[in-house]
Every structure is written in structure tokens, then in C-alpha cells.
Amino acid sequence: MYVARKASLKEWISSQQHRVSLTTDIWTANVTKASYMVITVHFVDADWRLRKLILGFKHITDHKSNMISKVLLDCLAEWGIEKLFTITVDNATANSIGLKKFIDEFKLLRHDSLVLGGYYMHMRCCAHIINLIVQDGLTKLGRNITVVRNGVQYVRFSTSRCDTFELKVVWSSTYLMLTRAMKFKLAFQKMEDEDKLYNDYFMELKNGAKQKGPPTYSNWRAIERFVKFLGLFYTATLVVSASTKGCSYKCYGEIVTIEKNLTNMSTSYDKELSKMHVEMREKFSKYWEGIKNINKMLIVASVFDPRQKMQFATMCFEKLYGKDSKDAKDMCTSVLNLMKDMLVEYTYYNKGSSTQSSQSNPSSSTAQDQFIFDSLSSDIAEDVVPEFERMDDAYSDLVSSKGGGEMKDELDIYLKYETETPKTLPGSEWDVLSWWRLNSQKFPILSKIAKDFLAMQVSSVASEEAFNNSGRILSAYRSCLSHYIVEVLICTKQWIKQDMKINDKDCHSNSQILADIELFDNLQRGKF
């Protein structure tokens, strides 16, 4: 079953003939301590719907760059994928080195395997970067958070539940705990005044020392100031972590929102917030400093939202660097130049497909007749009369000398059109992919670029989801499963979930649902 499904999916992906983006991450099983690398593919299909499939759940012997590069190359060769747009990974040094080695090998497969030589292919996980920035801020609030957490722990009286708050990587749980605790600030203060057990709780010894708390007025003030600011990061994490719908065009807006408020934080009259800004800003600039360190693909992606185009990016540059400033103008120029370079490259690579379509068109007979006539005329001209200058030929030469006016026109026309102002129902979201599907004939090349940008992932959350399933599959009772069987179970389960979407089925009957459950049970027993 696994082999058959894999073969059909491989054929289906090949039939799409599109460039794809990847997300990948590494996970170590708690029970077996074996490490696995998951590779997930993302692309927009012929019907302009975003697709996501796990290509492999590969066992790896180490986390070094050579292993990462080799597993990626082998997995893509296994699936016959030869054209990539971006690969999204977390910020480990081994990933950066591994992707450099991967690019050097992969671009040898074919001349169009990577866009612009793979210079922008490496996409750092935005959710991970946000996590790094927030951790620096939470460190400064360590004691304030601890005393509030201890107060919450007393109320809930469940240490196991409060263990979640100790996880440094899951800072969002700390944020949610603090926001909820803030709503009951007066209740905590009343308990301190009237509840003897509450006060005795903080006198108890834990590891030879009294517990910190109860939370005081100054603790609540410090928490209140930072929680409002932390909300920006929480919202940004939710935006960039969406993997079922395209979110690449939203990412730059979240980055600028964070940067602008970090700048405001530095000039705050609040000394504590001003101190937090220094370390948080340093971490931000390391990955997202606008002029040097940010991957400009994140900015270009925002331009492919018809509601924003270059107007939004230009506004962001002016907010950050000042209106009419040199830096703002330079950023606008660099983004436009990047889009023009991509348009030139995509136009060149799509010449073959456009030629084939024109040959299959009945109206192409006129073009063929004209070609024969021109050939005969040129032969006669060489023998009878000197070469004459034709105005249509002169214009073609003029267009060519200016670097391809038609290619620039497609981008210019898109940018010169007024931005879209669609009306949506409350709770619903405007579908950017649908707009590009409807306008793909108007922008034949630009729409192909839009497909790749809208499928680009800005976080590796899509790959991390596989680890939730693997944790259940690799339980203590299944610790003897071979690495191949683990991959079969993980991949097949995800493929079954995607089956309904791939086959364009709106719903499953009860019998179909039961059949899928029975199939997965058989897979877990090794019957496949």
C-alpha cells in the first residue's frame, strides 16, 4: 500500500511540472533516542490550491552538515524532484553549512534547478527567530514571571500542569498564562490579604529554599508592561506558523511591526523596557536587519498580495528609515530589481512551454505563413536588391536593446494597477490564490512566480507537525519498529489525510472513513 501510494503521488507531483518549496527539521525519539529528519514538500497545484506532503521521514546517524545535505539530495532524487524554490529550516549552524553544500550539488542537475543560482533559497524559520528574540526578553523578567507562576500553581494545585510553563522553548504557554493571570490580579491580591493558606504556601521549602512570591504590585506592573509587548510576538507566531494556507505574503508585515515597536521600546520612558530592548534588538538584527541580513524573498512575497503590491513595502521602508531617505529608496530599488531579475529568468525558462502552446494553436498557421514569406523575401533580397531597413525589425531591435520591454511591461502593469480593496465577511479571509488564478491569463509569467512565492514556507512548523505523530507511533510499546517501518507509518498516515484533498473529494462516506482507519491499523501491525 505504501509503495503504491508513493508511486501515484510521485506521478502526480511530476505531472504538476512546478517548482516546489521544502521544509525540513530533525527530531530525536524519547524512547529509542534515534534521530529522524522529516522533509515536507509545498507547492501550488494546477488548480491554484496549496498542497503539502511529507516526502520522507529519514533516519540519520548524526546532525552534521554532510548528513543533512546527503539526506536532502537522496530524498529529492528518490522522488524525481529537480526544481526548487526555497528550503525552510531552523537556525542551527549545521543547517546553514549543509544547505550550502546541497546548493553546490543540486544546481548541477539542470540549468533551471534553482532560482537565481540558489542565492535566496535558504529560508530561516521565522517562528524560531521570534522564539530567540522573546527568550531574551523573558530572561529579564525571570523573577516576576516565577512569582506569578507560583501563584497560579497554588490556585490550580497541579504541578504536572504547571510543568508546561517551565519549557523555555514553549514561550507562548508562558504568555497565555500571564495574560490569564492578569485578569485575576485583584483576586490574587485579595488572597494575599485574606487567605492564610495562600501565604503559608510561599513559606514552604522547595529544594531547601522558600518559594518566590506572592506576586507584589511591582511584579504585576512589570508583567503588565511586557505582556502587551509580548502580544505582538504571539500574533506574529500564529501568522507565520500557518502551513495549510499561504502566509508568506503576510510575514514581512509582522517583521516590520516587531522592528518598529522594538525601536519605540528603545526610547520608552520605562527604564526596564528600554533595557530589554538592547538584547532583543541585537537578536532581531542578526537575522532580520532590513538592509543586510533579511532574506529579500520575504519582502517580495508581500508584493504578490494584490491588496498591497509595492505600496505596502514602500510604506514599511519609509516607517523604518524615514520618508525620502536614501535607505528607503535603496530598499525599493533592490526589491524591484530582484523582481525584474526573476521575471527575466522565468520568462527565459518558460520559452519552451510557450512555444509548444503556440504550435498547438490553430491560429499559428498564420505565423508559419509569415515566417515562410519572410524567409523567401530575405533570399530574394540577398540576390536582387541591397538590404532594406524594416520598421518592425527596427522596433524589435529597440525592444531587445532595452532589456525586454514585454517582460518589464508585465511587472509594470501589475504594479501600476490600483491595489485591490475586496470586501470580506466577518471571520473570513480573502483568498490571494484565487485572485492570481483568475488573473493568470493577464499575467502569464508573473503568475508562475506568484505560485512559487505563495507556496514558500516561512517557518518549519509544517515539518514539526510530523513529530507529534511520531511521538505517538514510537511509544514504549513500539520501540522495536525498524526505521523503514517508522517512515512508512508517518508518511502513509499523512498521505491518507491528504487523499481527500488530492482527489478533490468534498466528503467521505462512513464506509470510506472506516476503511481508512482499518488501513492505518493494518499499517501499524506491519500488514502493508
Tab-separated table of N, CA and C in Angstrom, residues 498-509:
chain	number	residue	atom	x	y	z
A	498	GLN	N	-4.311	13.539	3.340
A	498	GLN	CA	-4.303	14.426	2.182
A	498	GLN	C	-5.080	13.859	1.004
A	499	ASP	N	-5.417	12.576	1.087
A	499	ASP	CA	-6.069	11.903	-0.039
A	499	ASP	C	-7.343	12.604	-0.469
A	500	MET	N	-8.154	13.013	0.495
A	500	MET	CA	-9.426	13.649	0.182
A	500	MET	C	-9.212	14.911	-0.644
A	501	LYS	N	-8.180	15.715	-0.285
A	501	LYS	CA	-7.921	16.960	-0.996
A	501	LYS	C	-7.334	16.699	-2.373
A	502	ILE	N	-6.412	15.740	-2.453
A	502	ILE	CA	-5.751	15.470	-3.730
A	502	ILE	C	-6.733	14.955	-4.763
A	503	ASN	N	-7.660	14.094	-4.306
A	503	ASN	CA	-8.626	13.516	-5.234
A	503	ASN	C	-9.859	14.383	-5.416
A	504	ASP	N	-9.815	15.606	-4.826
A	504	ASP	CA	-10.912	16.567	-4.984
A	504	ASP	C	-12.245	16.027	-4.483
A	505	LYS	N	-12.217	15.296	-3.392
A	505	LYS	CA	-13.446	14.799	-2.796
A	505	LYS	C	-13.860	15.755	-1.691
A	506	ASP	N	-15.119	16.158	-1.725
A	506	ASP	CA	-15.584	17.108	-0.724
A	506	ASP	C	-15.878	16.430	0.611
A	507	CYS	N	-16.251	15.153	0.571
A	507	CYS	CA	-16.556	14.468	1.813
A	507	CYS	C	-16.331	12.977	1.647
A	508	HIS	N	-16.211	12.287	2.770
A	508	HIS	CA	-16.057	10.846	2.777
A	508	HIS	C	-17.300	10.219	3.386
A	509	SER	N	-17.703	9.084	2.860
A	509	SER	CA	-18.785	8.340	3.477
A	509	SER	C	-18.252	7.639	4.720
